[in-house]
mmCIF file with all atom_site columns, C-alpha atoms in Angstrom:
data_model
loop_
_atom_site.group_PDB
_atom_site.id
_atom_site.type_symbol
_atom_site.label_atom_id
_atom_site.label_alt_id
_atom_site.label_comp_id
_atom_site.label_asym_id
_atom_site.label_entity_id
_atom_site.label_seq_id
_atom_site.pdbx_PDB_ins_code
_atom_site.Cartn_x
_atom_site.Cartn_y
_atom_site.Cartn_z
_atom_site.occupancy
_atom_site.B_iso_or_equiv
_atom_site.pdbx_formal_charge
_atom_site.auth_seq_id
_atom_site.auth_comp_id
_atom_site.auth_asym_id
_atom_site.auth_atom_id
_atom_site.pdbx_PDB_model_num
ATOM 1   C CA . MET A 1 1   ? 0.003   0.098  0.125  1.00 0.00 ? 959  MET A CA 1
ATOM 2   C CA . THR A 1 2   ? 1.269   3.206  -0.854 1.00 0.00 ? 960  THR A CA 1
ATOM 3   C CA . THR A 1 3   ? 1.118   6.368  1.306  1.00 0.00 ? 961  THR A CA 1
ATOM 4   C CA . TYR A 1 4   ? -0.966  9.194  -0.039 1.00 0.00 ? 962  TYR A CA 1
ATOM 5   C CA . GLY A 1 5   ? 0.415   12.191 -1.090 1.00 0.00 ? 963  GLY A CA 1
ATOM 6   C CA . THR A 1 6   ? 3.475   13.661 0.504  1.00 0.00 ? 964  THR A CA 1
ATOM 7   C CA . SER A 1 7   ? 2.499   14.037 4.024  1.00 0.00 ? 965  SER A CA 1
ATOM 8   C CA . TYR A 1 8   ? 4.707   11.069 5.099  1.00 0.00 ? 966  TYR A CA 1
ATOM 9   C CA . VAL A 1 9   ? 7.778   12.393 6.681  1.00 0.00 ? 967  VAL A CA 1
ATOM 10  C CA . THR A 1 10  ? 11.181  10.143 7.410  1.00 0.00 ? 968  THR A CA 1
ATOM 11  C CA . THR A 1 11  ? 11.751  9.294  11.124 1.00 0.00 ? 969  THR A CA 1
ATOM 12  C CA . GLY A 1 12  ? 15.232  10.758 10.684 1.00 0.00 ? 970  GLY A CA 1
ATOM 13  C CA . THR A 1 13  ? 13.448  14.022 12.439 1.00 0.00 ? 971  THR A CA 1
ATOM 14  C CA . ALA A 1 14  ? 11.726  12.092 15.350 1.00 0.00 ? 972  ALA A CA 1
ATOM 15  C CA . GLN A 1 15  ? 14.214  12.237 18.193 1.00 0.00 ? 973  GLN A CA 1
ATOM 16  C CA . GLN A 1 16  ? 14.047  16.095 17.483 1.00 0.00 ? 974  GLN A CA 1
ATOM 17  C CA . GLY A 1 17  ? 10.641  16.460 18.945 1.00 0.00 ? 975  GLY A CA 1
ATOM 18  C CA . THR A 1 18  ? 9.082   16.883 22.217 1.00 0.00 ? 976  THR A CA 1
ATOM 19  C CA . ARG A 1 19  ? 6.225   15.038 24.548 1.00 0.00 ? 977  ARG A CA 1
ATOM 20  C CA . PRO A 1 20  ? 3.873   16.225 25.816 1.00 0.00 ? 978  PRO A CA 1
ATOM 21  C CA . HIS A 1 21  ? 4.446   20.038 24.576 1.00 0.00 ? 979  HIS A CA 1
ATOM 22  C CA . ALA A 1 22  ? 4.485   19.065 21.413 1.00 0.00 ? 980  ALA A CA 1
ATOM 23  C CA . ALA A 1 23  ? 0.613   18.010 21.498 1.00 0.00 ? 981  ALA A CA 1
ATOM 24  C CA . THR A 1 24  ? -0.441  21.360 23.167 1.00 0.00 ? 982  THR A CA 1
ATOM 25  C CA . ARG A 1 25  ? -1.235  22.981 20.237 1.00 0.00 ? 983  ARG A CA 1
ATOM 26  C CA . PRO A 1 26  ? -2.247  21.051 18.014 1.00 0.00 ? 984  PRO A CA 1
ATOM 27  C CA . VAL A 1 27  ? -5.048  19.535 20.267 1.00 0.00 ? 985  VAL A CA 1
ATOM 28  C CA . ARG A 1 28  ? -6.049  23.147 20.653 1.00 0.00 ? 986  ARG A CA 1
ATOM 29  C CA . TRP A 1 29  ? -6.087  23.587 17.099 1.00 0.00 ? 987  TRP A CA 1
ATOM 30  C CA . ALA A 1 30  ? -8.476  20.563 16.660 1.00 0.00 ? 988  ALA A CA 1
ATOM 31  C CA . ALA A 1 31  ? -10.536 21.120 19.515 1.00 0.00 ? 989  ALA A CA 1
ATOM 32  C CA . ASP A 1 32  ? -11.083 24.667 18.080 1.00 0.00 ? 990  ASP A CA 1
ATOM 33  C CA . VAL A 1 33  ? -12.001 23.528 15.184 1.00 0.00 ? 991  VAL A CA 1
ATOM 34  C CA . VAL A 1 34  ? -14.853 20.838 16.136 1.00 0.00 ? 992  VAL A CA 1
ATOM 35  C CA . THR A 1 35  ? -16.106 23.808 18.082 1.00 0.00 ? 993  THR A CA 1
ATOM 36  C CA . ALA A 1 36  ? -16.293 25.855 15.342 1.00 0.00 ? 994  ALA A CA 1
ATOM 37  C CA . MET A 1 37  ? -17.937 23.277 13.117 1.00 0.00 ? 995  MET A CA 1
ATOM 38  C CA . ARG A 1 38  ? -20.668 22.509 15.798 1.00 0.00 ? 996  ARG A CA 1
ATOM 39  C CA . GLU A 1 39  ? -21.337 26.161 16.077 1.00 0.00 ? 997  GLU A CA 1
ATOM 40  C CA . GLY A 1 40  ? -21.141 27.759 12.623 1.00 0.00 ? 998  GLY A CA 1
ATOM 41  C CA . ALA A 1 41  ? -21.641 24.901 9.954  1.00 0.00 ? 999  ALA A CA 1
ATOM 42  C CA . ARG A 1 42  ? -23.805 22.503 12.156 1.00 0.00 ? 1000 ARG A CA 1
ATOM 43  C CA . LEU A 1 43  ? -21.399 19.840 11.419 1.00 0.00 ? 1001 LEU A CA 1
ATOM 44  C CA . ARG A 1 44  ? -20.700 17.104 14.195 1.00 0.00 ? 1002 ARG A CA 1
ATOM 45  C CA . LEU A 1 45  ? -16.601 16.038 14.413 1.00 0.00 ? 1003 LEU A CA 1
ATOM 46  C CA . ASP A 1 46  ? -16.757 13.122 16.669 1.00 0.00 ? 1004 ASP A CA 1
ATOM 47  C CA . TYR A 1 47  ? -13.335 12.275 15.898 1.00 0.00 ? 1005 TYR A CA 1
ATOM 48  C CA . SER A 1 48  ? -13.962 8.904  14.364 1.00 0.00 ? 1006 SER A CA 1
ATOM 49  C CA . ALA A 1 49  ? -11.983 7.755  10.624 1.00 0.00 ? 1007 ALA A CA 1
ATOM 50  C CA . GLN A 1 50  ? -15.515 8.333  9.217  1.00 0.00 ? 1008 GLN A CA 1
ATOM 51  C CA . SER A 1 51  ? -15.877 11.994 10.239 1.00 0.00 ? 1009 SER A CA 1
ATOM 52  C CA . LEU A 1 52  ? -13.098 13.006 7.959  1.00 0.00 ? 1010 LEU A CA 1
ATOM 53  C CA . TRP A 1 53  ? -15.034 12.097 5.294  1.00 0.00 ? 1011 TRP A CA 1
ATOM 54  C CA . ARG A 1 54  ? -17.144 15.536 5.984  1.00 0.00 ? 1012 ARG A CA 1
ATOM 55  C CA . VAL A 1 55  ? -13.690 17.128 6.652  1.00 0.00 ? 1013 VAL A CA 1
ATOM 56  C CA . ASP A 1 56  ? -12.479 16.302 3.088  1.00 0.00 ? 1014 ASP A CA 1
ATOM 57  C CA . ARG A 1 57  ? -15.795 17.641 1.626  1.00 0.00 ? 1015 ARG A CA 1
ATOM 58  C CA . MET A 1 58  ? -15.752 20.865 3.526  1.00 0.00 ? 1016 MET A CA 1
ATOM 59  C CA . ILE A 1 59  ? -12.378 21.479 2.742  1.00 0.00 ? 1017 ILE A CA 1
ATOM 60  C CA . GLU A 1 60  ? -13.620 20.681 -1.093 1.00 0.00 ? 1018 GLU A CA 1
ATOM 61  C CA . GLU A 1 61  ? -16.119 23.342 -0.510 1.00 0.00 ? 1019 GLU A CA 1
ATOM 62  C CA . LEU A 1 62  ? -13.838 25.907 0.316  1.00 0.00 ? 1020 LEU A CA 1
ATOM 63  C CA . ARG A 1 63  ? -11.848 25.285 -2.500 1.00 0.00 ? 1021 ARG A CA 1
ATOM 64  C CA . ARG A 1 64  ? -14.947 25.299 -4.442 1.00 0.00 ? 1022 ARG A CA 1
ATOM 65  C CA . GLU A 1 65  ? -15.810 28.381 -3.595 1.00 0.00 ? 1023 GLU A CA 1
ATOM 66  C CA . GLY A 1 66  ? -12.758 30.052 -4.600 1.00 0.00 ? 1024 GLY A CA 1
ATOM 67  C CA . THR A 1 67  ? -11.864 30.885 -0.922 1.00 0.00 ? 1025 THR A CA 1
ATOM 68  C CA . PRO A 1 68  ? -8.248  32.689 -0.776 1.00 0.00 ? 1026 PRO A CA 1
ATOM 69  C CA . LYS A 1 69  ? -6.051  30.435 1.137  1.00 0.00 ? 1027 LYS A CA 1
ATOM 70  C CA . PRO A 1 70  ? -4.581  32.782 3.708  1.00 0.00 ? 1028 PRO A CA 1
ATOM 71  C CA . ALA A 1 71  ? -8.661  33.493 4.506  1.00 0.00 ? 1029 ALA A CA 1
ATOM 72  C CA . VAL A 1 72  ? -8.553  29.530 5.500  1.00 0.00 ? 1030 VAL A CA 1
ATOM 73  C CA . GLU A 1 73  ? -5.052  28.885 6.886  1.00 0.00 ? 1031 GLU A CA 1
ATOM 74  C CA . GLY A 1 74  ? -6.314  28.956 10.085 1.00 0.00 ? 1032 GLY A CA 1
ATOM 75  C CA . VAL A 1 75  ? -9.229  26.428 9.544  1.00 0.00 ? 1033 VAL A CA 1
ATOM 76  C CA . LEU A 1 76  ? -6.719  24.497 7.379  1.00 0.00 ? 1034 LEU A CA 1
ATOM 77  C CA . ARG A 1 77  ? -4.300  23.762 10.681 1.00 0.00 ? 1035 ARG A CA 1
ATOM 78  C CA . GLY A 1 78  ? -7.312  22.708 12.621 1.00 0.00 ? 1036 GLY A CA 1
ATOM 79  C CA . PHE A 1 79  ? -8.546  20.613 10.157 1.00 0.00 ? 1037 PHE A CA 1
ATOM 80  C CA . GLY A 1 80  ? -5.380  19.211 9.669  1.00 0.00 ? 1038 GLY A CA 1
ATOM 81  C CA . ALA A 1 81  ? -4.836  18.988 13.740 1.00 0.00 ? 1039 ALA A CA 1
ATOM 82  C CA . TYR A 1 82  ? -8.106  16.800 14.080 1.00 0.00 ? 1040 TYR A CA 1
ATOM 83  C CA . ALA A 1 83  ? -6.731  14.547 11.316 1.00 0.00 ? 1041 ALA A CA 1
ATOM 84  C CA . GLY A 1 84  ? -4.104  14.025 13.393 1.00 0.00 ? 1042 GLY A CA 1
ATOM 85  C CA . GLU A 1 85  ? -5.802  13.732 17.021 1.00 0.00 ? 1043 GLU A CA 1
ATOM 86  C CA . VAL A 1 86  ? -7.959  10.791 14.815 1.00 0.00 ? 1044 VAL A CA 1
ATOM 87  C CA . ILE A 1 87  ? -4.881  9.061  14.012 1.00 0.00 ? 1045 ILE A CA 1
ATOM 88  C CA . ALA A 1 88  ? -3.603  9.653  17.546 1.00 0.00 ? 1046 ALA A CA 1
ATOM 89  C CA . ARG A 1 89  ? -6.595  8.427  19.011 1.00 0.00 ? 1047 ARG A CA 1
ATOM 90  C CA . GLN A 1 90  ? -7.299  5.294  16.856 1.00 0.00 ? 1048 GLN A CA 1
ATOM 91  C CA . THR A 1 91  ? -3.286  4.387  16.949 1.00 0.00 ? 1049 THR A CA 1
ATOM 92  C CA . GLY A 1 92  ? -2.177  5.440  20.157 1.00 0.00 ? 1050 GLY A CA 1
ATOM 93  C CA . ALA A 1 93  ? 0.298   7.830  18.063 1.00 0.00 ? 1051 ALA A CA 1
ATOM 94  C CA . GLU A 1 94  ? 1.985   10.578 19.612 1.00 0.00 ? 1052 GLU A CA 1
ATOM 95  C CA . TRP A 1 95  ? 2.319   14.495 18.517 1.00 0.00 ? 1053 TRP A CA 1
ATOM 96  C CA . TRP A 1 96  ? 5.988   15.387 17.692 1.00 0.00 ? 1054 TRP A CA 1
ATOM 97  C CA . ALA A 1 97  ? 6.831   19.278 16.919 1.00 0.00 ? 1055 ALA A CA 1
ATOM 98  C CA . THR A 1 98  ? 9.948   20.650 15.582 1.00 0.00 ? 1056 THR A CA 1
ATOM 99  C CA . GLY A 1 99  ? 10.717  24.017 14.231 1.00 0.00 ? 1057 GLY A CA 1
ATOM 100 C CA . GLY A 1 100 ? 7.233   24.899 14.578 1.00 0.00 ? 1058 GLY A CA 1
ATOM 101 C CA . ASP A 1 101 ? 6.312   21.840 12.351 1.00 0.00 ? 1059 ASP A CA 1
ATOM 102 C CA . HIS A 1 102 ? 3.832   19.348 14.147 1.00 0.00 ? 1060 HIS A CA 1
ATOM 103 C CA . TRP A 1 103 ? 3.939   15.556 12.989 1.00 0.00 ? 1061 TRP A CA 1
ATOM 104 C CA . VAL A 1 104 ? 1.950   12.714 14.229 1.00 0.00 ? 1062 VAL A CA 1
ATOM 105 C CA . ARG A 1 105 ? 4.438   9.882  15.396 1.00 0.00 ? 1063 ARG A CA 1
ATOM 106 C CA . THR A 1 106 ? 2.798   6.409  14.818 1.00 0.00 ? 1064 THR A CA 1
ATOM 107 C CA . PRO A 1 107 ? 3.673   3.672  17.099 1.00 0.00 ? 1065 PRO A CA 1
ATOM 108 C CA . ASP A 1 108 ? 5.438   1.907  14.006 1.00 0.00 ? 1066 ASP A CA 1
ATOM 109 C CA . GLY A 1 109 ? 7.881   4.686  13.928 1.00 0.00 ? 1067 GLY A CA 1
ATOM 110 C CA . ARG A 1 110 ? 6.164   6.164  10.793 1.00 0.00 ? 1068 ARG A CA 1
ATOM 111 C CA . LEU A 1 111 ? 5.554   9.917  10.768 1.00 0.00 ? 1069 LEU A CA 1
ATOM 112 C CA . TRP A 1 112 ? 2.869   11.904 9.071  1.00 0.00 ? 1070 TRP A CA 1
ATOM 113 C CA . ASP A 1 113 ? 1.566   15.426 8.583  1.00 0.00 ? 1071 ASP A CA 1
ATOM 114 C CA . PRO A 1 114 ? -1.896  16.089 8.827  1.00 0.00 ? 1072 PRO A CA 1
ATOM 115 C CA . ILE A 1 115 ? -1.697  19.942 9.234  1.00 0.00 ? 1073 ILE A CA 1
ATOM 116 C CA . ASP A 1 116 ? 0.217   19.791 5.111  1.00 0.00 ? 1074 ASP A CA 1
ATOM 117 C CA . GLU A 1 117 ? -1.920  17.186 4.000  1.00 0.00 ? 1075 GLU A CA 1
ATOM 118 C CA . ALA A 1 118 ? -5.115  19.631 4.760  1.00 0.00 ? 1076 ALA A CA 1
ATOM 119 C CA . ARG A 1 119 ? -3.173  22.240 2.601  1.00 0.00 ? 1077 ARG A CA 1
ATOM 120 C CA . ARG A 1 120 ? -2.950  19.719 -0.004 1.00 0.00 ? 1078 ARG A CA 1
ATOM 121 C CA . CYS A 1 121 ? -6.225  18.751 0.208  1.00 0.00 ? 1079 CYS A CA 1
ATOM 122 C CA . PHE A 1 122 ? -7.368  22.557 -0.323 1.00 0.00 ? 1080 PHE A CA 1
ATOM 123 C CA . ALA A 1 123 ? -5.038  22.677 -3.223 1.00 0.00 ? 1081 ALA A CA 1
ATOM 124 C CA . GLY A 1 124 ? -7.142  19.794 -4.866 1.00 0.00 ? 1082 GLY A CA 1
ATOM 125 C CA . GLN A 1 125 ? -4.269  17.052 -4.302 1.00 0.00 ? 1083 GLN A CA 1
ATOM 126 C CA . GLY A 1 126 ? -4.893  15.604 -0.775 1.00 0.00 ? 1084 GLY A CA 1
ATOM 127 C CA . SER A 1 127 ? -7.273  13.730 1.381  1.00 0.00 ? 1085 SER A CA 1
ATOM 128 C CA . LEU A 1 128 ? -7.108  13.447 5.219  1.00 0.00 ? 1086 LEU A CA 1
ATOM 129 C CA . ARG A 1 129 ? -9.693  10.595 4.894  1.00 0.00 ? 1087 ARG A CA 1
ATOM 130 C CA . LEU A 1 130 ? -7.196  8.387  2.742  1.00 0.00 ? 1088 LEU A CA 1
ATOM 131 C CA . LEU A 1 131 ? -4.176  9.414  5.043  1.00 0.00 ? 1089 LEU A CA 1
ATOM 132 C CA . CYS A 1 132 ? -5.665  7.968  7.911  1.00 0.00 ? 1090 CYS A CA 1
ATOM 133 C CA . ARG A 1 133 ? -6.644  5.250  6.744  1.00 0.00 ? 1091 ARG A CA 1
ATOM 134 C CA . ASP A 1 134 ? -2.580  4.682  5.386  1.00 0.00 ? 1092 ASP A CA 1
ATOM 135 C CA . ALA A 1 135 ? -1.813  5.768  8.834  1.00 0.00 ? 1093 ALA A CA 1
ATOM 136 C CA . THR A 1 136 ? -3.778  3.453  10.558 1.00 0.00 ? 1094 THR A CA 1
ATOM 137 C CA . ALA A 1 137 ? -2.760  0.489  8.340  1.00 0.00 ? 1095 ALA A CA 1
ATOM 138 C CA . PRO A 1 138 ? -0.931  -2.432 9.883  1.00 0.00 ? 1096 PRO A CA 1
ATOM 139 C CA . THR A 1 139 ? 2.500   -2.363 8.320  1.00 0.00 ? 1097 THR A CA 1
ATOM 140 C CA . SER A 1 140 ? 3.670   -5.419 6.116  1.00 0.00 ? 1098 SER A CA 1
ATOM 141 C CA . ALA A 1 141 ? 6.723   -6.728 7.514  1.00 0.00 ? 1099 ALA A CA 1
ATOM 142 C CA . GLY A 1 142 ? 9.847   -5.847 6.082  1.00 0.00 ? 1100 GLY A CA 1
ATOM 143 C CA . GLY A 1 143 ? 8.517   -3.109 4.735  1.00 0.00 ? 1101 GLY A CA 1
#
């Protein structure tokens, strides 16, 4: 199985990350987007993999409407953090941070960049649902 998009990051920078401070900001961004979607769009996000279908559709709708990327950067960051939290809750993954960037490290050692994947989704080249599918899928032996 191939990893979707370029949001898979090699583990070379993993030792630079810190925990638990690495999780503070993305967990907050995810919670903020859950609240904003519930109150503003009447969209309930429950941290399930299935909810990422709705998130992908929301991002696609923003793109189709021609919303300027700078106007939605905070929302995209929140959607990406939300996807990272879905992965973390399903796999026991942890948030890692270095140089202002945040990744999710799954127990098998792989690093994923759901925040960048949300930006790719807005550009029409990514999917948070597929990123989650790949991140939560068991890895094959040797590879």
